[in-house]
Coordinates of C-alpha atoms in Angstrom, one line a residue:
M297 CA 0.8 -7.0 14.6
Y298 CA 3.9 -8.4 16.2
H299 CA 3.3 -10.3 19.5
N300 CA 5.4 -12.8 21.6
G301 CA 7.6 -13.8 18.7
M302 CA 4.8 -14.2 16.0
Y303 CA 3.2 -11.8 13.4
H304 CA -0.5 -11.8 13.3
F305 CA -2.3 -10.7 9.9
F306 CA -6.0 -10.1 10.4
Y307 CA -8.1 -9.6 7.2
Q308 CA -11.6 -9.3 6.0
Y309 CA -12.9 -12.6 5.1
N310 CA -16.4 -14.0 3.5
P311 CA -16.4 -17.6 4.8
R312 CA -19.4 -18.0 2.2
G313 CA -17.8 -16.9 -0.9
P314 CA -14.8 -15.1 -2.6
T315 CA -16.3 -12.1 -2.9
W316 CA -18.1 -9.1 -0.7
G317 CA -21.6 -11.1 -1.0
D318 CA -23.7 -9.7 1.6
G319 CA -21.2 -7.9 3.6
K320 CA -21.4 -10.1 6.6
L321 CA -17.9 -10.3 7.1
S322 CA -15.5 -12.1 9.4
W323 CA -12.0 -11.5 10.5
G324 CA -9.8 -14.2 9.1
H325 CA -6.5 -14.5 11.1
S326 CA -2.9 -16.0 9.9
V327 CA 0.2 -16.0 11.7
S328 CA 4.0 -16.4 10.5
G329 CA 7.4 -16.2 11.9
D330 CA 9.0 -14.5 9.0
L331 CA 6.1 -12.3 7.2
V332 CA 6.6 -14.5 4.2
N333 CA 4.9 -17.9 5.1
W334 CA 1.7 -18.1 6.8
A335 CA -0.5 -20.3 8.5
D336 CA -4.4 -20.1 9.0
V337 CA -5.3 -20.2 12.7
G338 CA -9.1 -19.8 12.1
N339 CA -11.1 -16.8 12.2
A340 CA -10.7 -14.3 14.8
L341 CA -14.1 -12.7 14.7
D342 CA -17.4 -13.6 13.3
P343 CA -20.8 -11.6 13.0
T344 CA -22.5 -13.2 15.8
S345 CA -23.6 -10.5 18.1
P346 CA -26.2 -7.9 18.1
F347 CA -23.5 -5.1 17.5
D348 CA -21.7 -6.8 14.7
V349 CA -24.2 -9.4 13.3
N350 CA -24.3 -7.5 9.9
G351 CA -20.5 -7.8 9.6
C352 CA -17.3 -7.5 11.2
W353 CA -15.6 -4.8 9.2
S354 CA -12.2 -2.9 9.2
G355 CA -10.1 -2.0 12.3
S356 CA -6.8 -2.4 14.0
A357 CA -5.1 -4.5 16.9
T358 CA -3.3 -2.8 19.8
V359 CA -0.9 -4.7 22.3
L360 CA -2.2 -3.2 25.8
P361 CA 0.4 -2.7 28.7
G362 CA 0.8 -6.3 30.3
G363 CA 0.9 -7.7 26.8
R364 CA -3.1 -8.4 26.3
P365 CA -3.8 -7.6 22.7
A366 CA -7.1 -5.7 21.9
I367 CA -9.0 -5.5 18.7
L368 CA -11.0 -2.3 17.8
Y369 CA -13.2 -2.9 14.9
T370 CA -16.3 -1.5 13.1
G371 CA -19.5 -3.6 13.2
M372 CA -22.8 -3.4 11.5
D373 CA -25.5 -3.8 14.2
D374 CA -28.7 -5.6 14.1
A375 CA -31.0 -2.5 14.3
D376 CA -30.7 -0.2 11.4
K377 CA -27.3 -1.7 10.1
A378 CA -25.6 1.2 11.7
Q379 CA -21.9 1.2 11.8
V380 CA -20.5 1.2 15.3
Q381 CA -17.2 0.6 16.9
N382 CA -16.4 -2.6 19.0
V383 CA -13.7 -3.9 21.0
A384 CA -12.4 -7.6 21.3
F385 CA -9.6 -9.0 23.6
A386 CA -7.5 -12.1 23.2
K387 CA -8.9 -14.6 25.7
N388 CA -5.7 -16.1 26.3
P389 CA -2.4 -13.5 25.9
S390 CA 0.1 -16.4 26.4
D391 CA -1.3 -18.4 23.5
P392 CA 1.1 -17.5 20.9
L393 CA -1.3 -17.9 18.1
L394 CA -4.1 -16.0 19.8
R395 CA -6.7 -18.4 18.5
E396 CA -9.6 -17.2 20.7
W397 CA -11.1 -13.5 21.1
E398 CA -13.9 -12.4 23.5
K399 CA -16.3 -9.6 22.7
P400 CA -17.6 -7.9 26.0
S401 CA -21.0 -7.2 26.7
C402 CA -20.5 -3.5 27.0
N403 CA -20.1 -3.3 23.0
P404 CA -20.5 -1.1 21.1
V405 CA -18.0 1.0 22.9
I406 CA -18.3 3.9 20.5
P407 CA -21.9 4.2 19.1
M408 CA -22.5 6.2 15.9
P409 CA -22.5 10.0 16.9
A410 CA -25.8 12.0 16.0
D411 CA -23.9 14.4 13.6
V412 CA -22.7 11.5 11.3
T413 CA -24.3 11.4 8.1
G414 CA -24.7 8.7 5.2
N415 CA -24.0 5.9 7.8
N416 CA -20.2 6.4 7.2
F417 CA -18.3 5.7 10.5
R418 CA -15.8 3.3 10.4
D419 CA -12.4 1.8 10.4
P420 CA -10.7 2.5 13.8
T421 CA -7.1 3.1 13.9
E422 CA -4.2 1.5 16.3
A423 CA -4.9 3.2 19.5
W424 CA -2.0 5.2 20.9
R425 CA -1.2 6.5 24.4
G426 CA -0.8 10.4 24.9
R427 CA 1.5 11.9 27.4
D428 CA -1.4 12.2 29.8
G429 CA -1.8 8.4 29.8
L430 CA -4.9 8.3 27.9
W431 CA -5.6 6.1 25.1
R432 CA -6.7 7.6 21.8
V433 CA -8.2 6.2 18.5
A434 CA -9.3 7.8 15.4
V435 CA -12.3 6.9 13.2
A436 CA -13.1 7.7 9.8
A437 CA -16.6 9.5 9.7
E438 CA -18.6 11.6 7.3
V439 CA -19.9 14.5 9.7
R440 CA -22.4 16.7 7.9
G441 CA -21.3 15.9 4.6
V442 CA -17.7 16.5 5.3
G443 CA -15.0 13.5 5.3
S444 CA -13.6 13.6 8.7
L445 CA -11.3 12.0 11.1
L446 CA -12.5 12.0 14.8
V447 CA -10.5 11.3 17.8
Y448 CA -11.8 9.5 21.0
R449 CA -10.1 8.9 24.3
S450 CA -10.1 6.5 27.0
A451 CA -8.6 5.4 30.3
D452 CA -9.5 1.8 30.2
F453 CA -9.9 0.9 26.4
L454 CA -13.9 0.4 27.3
H455 CA -15.1 3.8 27.8
W456 CA -14.5 6.4 25.0
E457 CA -15.3 10.1 24.7
R458 CA -14.8 12.1 21.5
N459 CA -12.6 15.0 21.7
A460 CA -14.7 18.1 21.9
G461 CA -12.3 20.1 19.6
A462 CA -12.0 20.2 15.8
P463 CA -11.6 16.7 14.2
L464 CA -7.8 15.6 13.5
H465 CA -8.7 16.0 9.8
A466 CA -11.6 17.2 7.7
A467 CA -12.1 18.2 4.0
S468 CA -14.8 18.1 1.6
S469 CA -15.1 15.6 -1.3
R470 CA -12.6 16.1 -4.3
D471 CA -15.4 17.3 -6.6
G472 CA -17.0 19.5 -4.0
D473 CA -20.3 17.8 -4.6
G474 CA -21.6 15.0 -2.5
P475 CA -20.3 13.2 0.8
A476 CA -16.5 12.9 1.2
V477 CA -16.1 9.4 2.4
L478 CA -12.6 8.5 4.0
E479 CA -11.6 5.1 4.8
C480 CA -8.9 3.1 6.6
P481 CA -7.1 5.9 8.4
D482 CA -3.5 5.5 9.8
L483 CA -1.6 7.8 12.1
F484 CA 2.1 6.9 13.0
P485 CA 5.2 8.4 14.2
M486 CA 8.5 8.4 12.2
A487 CA 12.3 8.4 13.4
A488 CA 14.2 11.3 12.0
P489 CA 14.5 12.0 8.1
G490 CA 16.6 9.5 6.8
A491 CA 16.8 6.9 9.6
M492 CA 15.4 3.6 8.7
E493 CA 14.4 2.3 12.2
G494 CA 10.6 2.5 13.2
L495 CA 8.7 4.0 16.2
D496 CA 5.9 2.5 18.4
V497 CA 2.8 4.0 17.7
S498 CA 2.7 5.8 21.2
A499 CA 6.4 7.5 20.7
S500 CA 6.3 11.1 21.5
R501 CA 9.7 12.6 22.4
A502 CA 10.3 16.0 21.1
G503 CA 10.7 16.5 17.5
V504 CA 8.9 13.4 16.3
L505 CA 7.3 13.7 13.0
H506 CA 4.0 11.8 12.2
V507 CA 2.5 10.6 9.1
L508 CA -1.4 10.9 8.4
K509 CA -2.5 8.4 5.9
L510 CA -6.0 8.3 4.4
S511 CA -7.8 6.1 1.6
D512 CA -10.5 7.5 -0.2
F513 CA -13.5 6.4 -2.5
A514 CA -11.4 7.0 -5.5
K515 CA -9.4 4.0 -4.3
E516 CA -6.2 5.9 -3.7
D517 CA -4.0 6.0 -0.6
H518 CA -2.6 9.4 0.3
Y519 CA -0.4 10.7 3.1
M520 CA 0.9 13.7 4.6
V521 CA 3.9 14.3 7.1
G522 CA 3.5 16.7 9.9
R523 CA 3.4 17.3 13.5
Y524 CA 0.7 15.9 15.9
D525 CA 0.1 17.5 19.1
D526 CA -1.5 15.0 21.7
E527 CA -2.9 17.8 23.9
E528 CA -5.1 19.1 21.5
D529 CA -5.1 16.0 19.0
T530 CA -4.2 18.2 16.0
F531 CA -2.2 17.6 13.1
K532 CA -0.1 20.4 11.5
P533 CA 0.8 19.3 7.7
A534 CA 4.4 19.8 6.8
E535 CA 3.2 21.0 3.4
P536 CA 0.0 23.0 4.0
E537 CA 0.2 24.4 0.4
R538 CA -1.3 21.0 -0.6
G539 CA -4.6 21.9 1.1
G540 CA -7.1 19.9 3.0
D541 CA -8.4 17.6 0.6
C542 CA -6.3 14.4 0.9
A543 CA -6.5 13.9 -2.9
N544 CA -3.9 16.7 -3.2
W545 CA -1.4 15.1 -0.8
R546 CA 1.3 12.6 -1.6
R547 CA 0.2 9.2 -3.2
L548 CA 1.5 6.2 -1.1
D549 CA 1.3 4.2 -4.4
H550 CA 0.6 5.4 -7.9
G551 CA -0.9 2.1 -8.9
H552 CA -3.8 0.0 -8.2
L553 CA -3.3 -0.3 -4.2
Y554 CA -5.9 0.5 -1.5
A555 CA -6.8 0.4 2.2
S556 CA -3.3 0.2 3.6
K557 CA -2.4 -0.3 7.1
S558 CA 0.9 -0.2 9.0
F559 CA 2.3 -1.6 12.3
Y560 CA 5.4 -1.6 14.2
D561 CA 7.6 -4.5 14.0
A562 CA 9.4 -4.6 17.6
R563 CA 11.3 -7.6 16.4
K564 CA 13.3 -5.5 13.8
K565 CA 12.3 -1.9 15.1
R566 CA 10.8 -1.1 11.7
R567 CA 7.5 0.3 10.4
V568 CA 5.8 -2.2 8.0
L569 CA 3.0 -1.5 5.6
W570 CA 0.5 -3.8 4.5
A571 CA -2.1 -3.0 1.5
W572 CA -4.9 -4.6 -0.4
V573 CA -4.8 -5.1 -4.2
D574 CA -8.2 -6.3 -5.4
E575 CA -9.1 -7.8 -8.8
T576 CA -9.2 -5.8 -12.0
D577 CA -11.0 -8.4 -14.2
G578 CA -14.3 -8.7 -12.7
G579 CA -13.3 -12.3 -11.5
G580 CA -13.5 -14.4 -8.1
E581 CA -16.4 -16.3 -8.3
G582 CA -14.8 -18.5 -11.2
R583 CA -11.4 -18.9 -9.6
G584 CA -12.6 -19.2 -6.0
W585 CA -10.7 -16.4 -4.3
A586 CA -10.5 -12.6 -4.8
G587 CA -7.9 -9.9 -3.7
I588 CA -4.5 -10.3 -2.6
Q589 CA -2.2 -8.3 -0.1
A590 CA 0.8 -6.8 -1.5
F591 CA 4.2 -7.6 -0.5
P592 CA 4.9 -6.1 2.9
R593 CA 7.0 -2.9 2.7
A594 CA 9.4 -1.3 5.4
M595 CA 8.7 2.5 5.4
W596 CA 11.0 5.5 6.7
L597 CA 11.2 9.1 6.1
D598 CA 13.3 10.4 3.3
T599 CA 15.9 13.0 4.2
D600 CA 13.8 15.7 3.1
G601 CA 11.4 14.9 6.0
K602 CA 8.4 15.2 3.6
R603 CA 8.1 11.7 1.9
L604 CA 8.2 8.2 2.5
V605 CA 10.7 5.5 1.3
Q606 CA 9.1 2.1 0.8
W607 CA 10.8 -1.1 0.3
P608 CA 10.2 -4.9 0.2
V609 CA 10.8 -6.3 3.7
E610 CA 14.2 -8.0 3.6
E611 CA 12.6 -11.4 4.4
I612 CA 11.2 -11.6 0.8
E613 CA 14.7 -12.2 -0.3
T614 CA 14.5 -15.8 1.4
L615 CA 12.7 -16.6 -1.6
R616 CA 15.2 -15.9 -4.1
R617 CA 16.5 -19.0 -5.8
K618 CA 18.2 -19.1 -9.2
R619 CA 20.0 -15.8 -10.0
V620 CA 20.8 -14.3 -13.6
G621 CA 22.7 -11.0 -14.1
L622 CA 23.7 -9.4 -17.5
Q623 CA 23.9 -11.8 -20.2
W624 CA 24.5 -9.5 -23.2
A625 CA 26.4 -6.2 -23.6
T626 CA 25.6 -3.4 -21.4
E627 CA 23.8 -1.4 -24.1
V628 CA 20.2 -1.5 -25.3
D629 CA 20.2 -0.1 -28.8
A630 CA 17.4 2.5 -29.9
G631 CA 14.3 0.1 -30.6
G632 CA 15.7 -2.8 -29.1
T633 CA 14.7 -5.5 -26.6
K634 CA 17.2 -7.7 -24.8
E635 CA 15.7 -10.9 -23.1
I636 CA 16.4 -11.7 -19.4
A637 CA 16.7 -15.4 -19.8
G638 CA 17.5 -18.2 -17.5
I639 CA 14.9 -17.9 -14.9
V640 CA 11.0 -18.7 -14.6
S641 CA 9.8 -15.2 -14.3
L642 CA 6.1 -16.0 -13.2
Q643 CA 7.8 -15.1 -9.6
A644 CA 10.6 -13.2 -9.8
D645 CA 12.5 -10.2 -8.3
V646 CA 14.5 -8.0 -11.0
Q647 CA 16.7 -5.1 -10.0
A648 CA 18.1 -2.8 -12.8
V649 CA 20.1 0.6 -12.9
F650 CA 19.8 2.5 -16.0
E651 CA 22.1 5.0 -17.2
V652 CA 20.6 8.1 -18.8
P653 CA 21.8 8.9 -22.4
N654 CA 22.3 12.2 -24.1
L655 CA 19.7 14.4 -22.5
E656 CA 19.7 16.5 -25.5
D657 CA 17.3 14.2 -27.1
A658 CA 14.6 14.6 -24.6
E659 CA 11.3 15.7 -25.6
T660 CA 9.8 19.0 -24.5
L661 CA 7.1 18.4 -21.8
D662 CA 3.7 20.1 -22.3
P663 CA 2.7 21.8 -19.1
K664 CA -0.8 20.6 -19.3
W665 CA 0.7 17.3 -18.3
L666 CA 2.4 18.5 -15.1
Q667 CA -0.6 17.6 -12.9
D668 CA -1.6 14.4 -14.8
P669 CA 1.1 12.0 -15.1
K670 CA -1.0 9.1 -15.5
G671 CA -2.7 10.7 -18.5
L672 CA 0.6 11.3 -20.0
C673 CA 1.6 7.7 -19.6
A674 CA -1.5 6.8 -21.4
E675 CA -0.8 9.3 -24.1
K676 CA 3.0 8.2 -24.5
G677 CA 3.1 4.5 -23.6
A678 CA 5.6 1.9 -24.1
S679 CA 4.9 1.7 -27.7
V680 CA 5.4 5.3 -28.5
P681 CA 9.0 5.8 -29.5
G682 CA 10.5 8.9 -27.9
G683 CA 13.8 10.8 -27.4
V684 CA 15.3 9.8 -23.9
G685 CA 12.9 6.7 -23.4
P686 CA 11.0 4.8 -22.9
F687 CA 13.2 2.4 -21.6
G688 CA 12.7 -0.2 -18.7
L689 CA 11.3 -3.6 -18.4
L690 CA 8.8 -5.8 -20.3
V691 CA 7.4 -8.4 -17.7
M692 CA 4.8 -11.3 -18.1
A693 CA 5.4 -11.1 -21.7
S694 CA 4.5 -13.8 -24.4
G695 CA 7.2 -15.0 -27.1
D696 CA 5.6 -12.8 -29.7
L697 CA 5.4 -9.7 -27.4
R698 CA 1.6 -9.7 -28.1
E699 CA 1.1 -9.6 -24.4
H700 CA 3.3 -8.0 -22.0
T701 CA 3.2 -5.1 -19.1
S702 CA 5.8 -2.3 -19.6
I703 CA 7.5 -0.7 -16.5
F704 CA 9.7 2.1 -18.0
F705 CA 11.1 5.7 -17.5
R706 CA 10.8 8.6 -20.0
V707 CA 12.7 11.9 -19.7
F708 CA 11.5 15.4 -20.6
K709 CA 12.9 18.7 -21.0
H710 CA 10.7 21.2 -18.9
L711 CA 12.0 24.9 -18.7
D712 CA 15.5 24.8 -17.6
T713 CA 15.4 21.5 -16.1
Y714 CA 14.6 17.8 -16.7
K715 CA 11.3 15.9 -15.6
V716 CA 11.6 12.0 -15.3
L717 CA 8.2 10.0 -15.7
M718 CA 7.9 6.6 -14.6
C719 CA 5.0 4.4 -16.0
T720 CA 3.3 1.1 -15.5
D721 CA 1.5 0.4 -18.8
L722 CA -0.9 -2.4 -19.1
T723 CA -2.5 -1.7 -22.3
K724 CA -1.0 -4.8 -23.9
S725 CA -0.9 -6.8 -20.7
S726 CA -3.8 -9.2 -21.9
T727 CA -5.6 -10.2 -25.0
K728 CA -8.6 -11.2 -23.3
A729 CA -11.3 -9.3 -25.1
E730 CA -13.6 -8.5 -22.1
G731 CA -13.5 -7.6 -18.4
V732 CA -10.1 -6.8 -17.8
K733 CA -8.9 -3.3 -17.1
I734 CA -5.7 -2.4 -18.7
P735 CA -4.9 1.4 -17.6
S736 CA -1.6 3.1 -17.4
Y737 CA -0.3 4.3 -14.2
G738 CA 2.3 7.2 -13.9
A739 CA 4.3 9.4 -11.5
F740 CA 7.0 12.1 -11.9
L741 CA 10.2 11.2 -9.9
D742 CA 11.8 13.7 -7.7
V743 CA 15.2 13.2 -8.9
D744 CA 17.8 15.1 -10.4
V745 CA 18.7 13.2 -13.4
E746 CA 21.4 15.9 -14.7
K747 CA 23.2 15.1 -11.6
D748 CA 22.5 11.5 -10.9
K749 CA 22.9 10.3 -14.6
S750 CA 20.9 7.1 -13.7
L751 CA 17.8 5.6 -12.6
S752 CA 17.0 2.6 -10.5
L753 CA 14.0 0.3 -10.7
R754 CA 13.2 -2.7 -8.7
T755 CA 10.2 -4.9 -9.8
L756 CA 8.7 -7.8 -8.1
I757 CA 6.3 -10.3 -10.1
D758 CA 3.8 -12.7 -8.7
H759 CA 1.6 -14.2 -11.5
T760 CA -0.9 -11.4 -11.6
V761 CA 0.7 -8.5 -9.8
V762 CA 3.5 -6.4 -10.3
E763 CA 4.9 -4.0 -7.9
S764 CA 7.9 -1.5 -9.0
F765 CA 9.9 0.7 -6.9
G766 CA 11.6 3.7 -8.7
D767 CA 14.4 5.8 -7.2
G768 CA 15.1 3.4 -4.4
G769 CA 11.4 3.2 -3.1
R770 CA 10.6 6.8 -3.3
T771 CA 7.8 6.1 -6.1
C772 CA 6.0 2.9 -5.8
M773 CA 3.5 1.4 -8.4
T774 CA 1.5 -1.5 -8.2
A775 CA -0.6 -3.2 -10.9
R776 CA -2.7 -6.4 -11.6
M777 CA -2.6 -8.2 -15.0
Y778 CA -4.1 -11.2 -16.5
P779 CA -2.1 -12.6 -19.5
E780 CA -3.8 -15.2 -21.5
H781 CA -0.7 -17.0 -22.4
A782 CA 0.4 -17.9 -18.9
A783 CA -2.0 -20.6 -18.7
T784 CA -0.3 -22.5 -21.5
S785 CA 3.0 -21.2 -22.2
R786 CA 6.1 -19.5 -20.1
S787 CA 6.2 -16.0 -19.7
R788 CA 9.6 -13.9 -20.7
L789 CA 11.3 -11.0 -19.4
Y790 CA 13.0 -8.2 -21.3
A791 CA 14.9 -5.1 -20.8
F792 CA 13.9 -2.6 -23.6
N793 CA 14.5 0.9 -25.1
Y794 CA 12.5 2.6 -27.5
G795 CA 14.2 5.9 -27.3
A796 CA 16.2 7.7 -29.7
G797 CA 19.6 6.6 -28.4
A798 CA 21.2 3.6 -26.8
V799 CA 20.7 3.0 -23.1
K800 CA 23.4 1.4 -20.9
V801 CA 22.1 -1.0 -18.3
S802 CA 24.8 -0.5 -15.7
K803 CA 23.4 -3.2 -13.0
L804 CA 21.0 -6.1 -13.9
E805 CA 20.1 -8.9 -11.2
A806 CA 17.1 -11.2 -11.5
W807 CA 16.2 -13.8 -9.2
E808 CA 13.4 -16.5 -9.6
L809 CA 11.2 -16.5 -6.5
A810 CA 10.2 -19.7 -4.6
T811 CA 6.4 -20.0 -3.8
A812 CA 5.8 -19.2 -0.1
A813 CA 3.5 -21.4 2.1
V814 CA 0.1 -19.3 2.3
N815 CA -2.5 -20.8 4.6
G816 CA -1.8 -24.2 3.6
G817 CA -1.3 -23.4 -0.3
G818 CA 0.9 -21.4 -2.5
V819 CA 1.1 -17.8 -3.2
I820 CA -1.9 -16.6 -5.7

């Protein structure tokens, strides 16, 4: 949250080890003046009370009228480890660091309902106020085996009552068998389509669209744009044809990213997204830390009013140091690679625009892949030559290219039009024999490549994470990689083209990134 000139970041933290451990988690707390450099100010919450003694789990922060911040969070109680919702208040709201928090004795403020099954009742959203002046909060729950989002109302932030109507959202599991578990819900208003400014969570003027975001146990974040009615506490999707199972909604990120949360940044009047990116090599105990946060992203509605645009917050650019541009002729020949030399690319920001070559060379798309772009990326990875593509970037590459991560585009002919596939291919990201997951991620871009004739890509690299933004941030892809060569030699950066014809790179800029200050150390 943003409060009194400072950004506050609260995160699940195990003081006794780098991994989940016994689940008796605390809330770590760091502050920043710029969303880039962070200082630890000690834990905000620890599992010290009967209503959270088995763990202070996820939740959200809300600034109350008068400027007093409050936290709603899930606790595991001491009786039967039931998940209950608790509240904590900043002890001294005038302290810019908000170092002390107090838990009132009336906790839990929302006990587990009798109809919740599987002990799945957690992750309260940021609270918002309806036009009737009452606070509302949504909590993810499994109600009689159905993944649901329950709304509670309160006049004083202490006494909460469940809305008697239907849940804000309810759907069975994606396979129709077993409990549907939803996590980390988020509901927030958006400005008019195409407008980049954000709105406070309680904004309710006529015509305001909302975004409902849910995380599911497949470790994917999905969202739907729609209209929220604060009289009935209902949400009407803008794309009802996608159905009630959030697995069929739009993906927030098509790679490895989960449990995202957003907040309204009153300083710059924008909505900012944070998201968790955990380890994919089974590591943590050995290196002493596990899990990172993705780069913070600004979010706004695209002009179609149905999808989000995400872009790294502008403050990330303060880390840019040495810059390089095109160092060779603009074309990359078929089967060729061109090194982007002159910067240390362990931490880098790369932006490129590729001019799409002759579309007559495009391969025909097998219709079976239309609902499985990830599978298509695995079938036709970066090393598989094609017609129009694959072309893009090779990052975290060893000098002999035995290790590299590929982010690329490939164009297919489909009926009387063309489909553009964006992939992140990790299959050659590491030569480590065991324990490292090396999948491929993929998505089809909603672009008219015949009309636009070009494809844009921005990729941020930070040691073991790569975040890519295609088509100006309309398609995002995050991945973890663990190259062996990075421990003993420098990584390289390339543009490549394994398609049938030459590809023109009409724009290329790459910056070496400095190391941010993070809790007394560097970026990890």
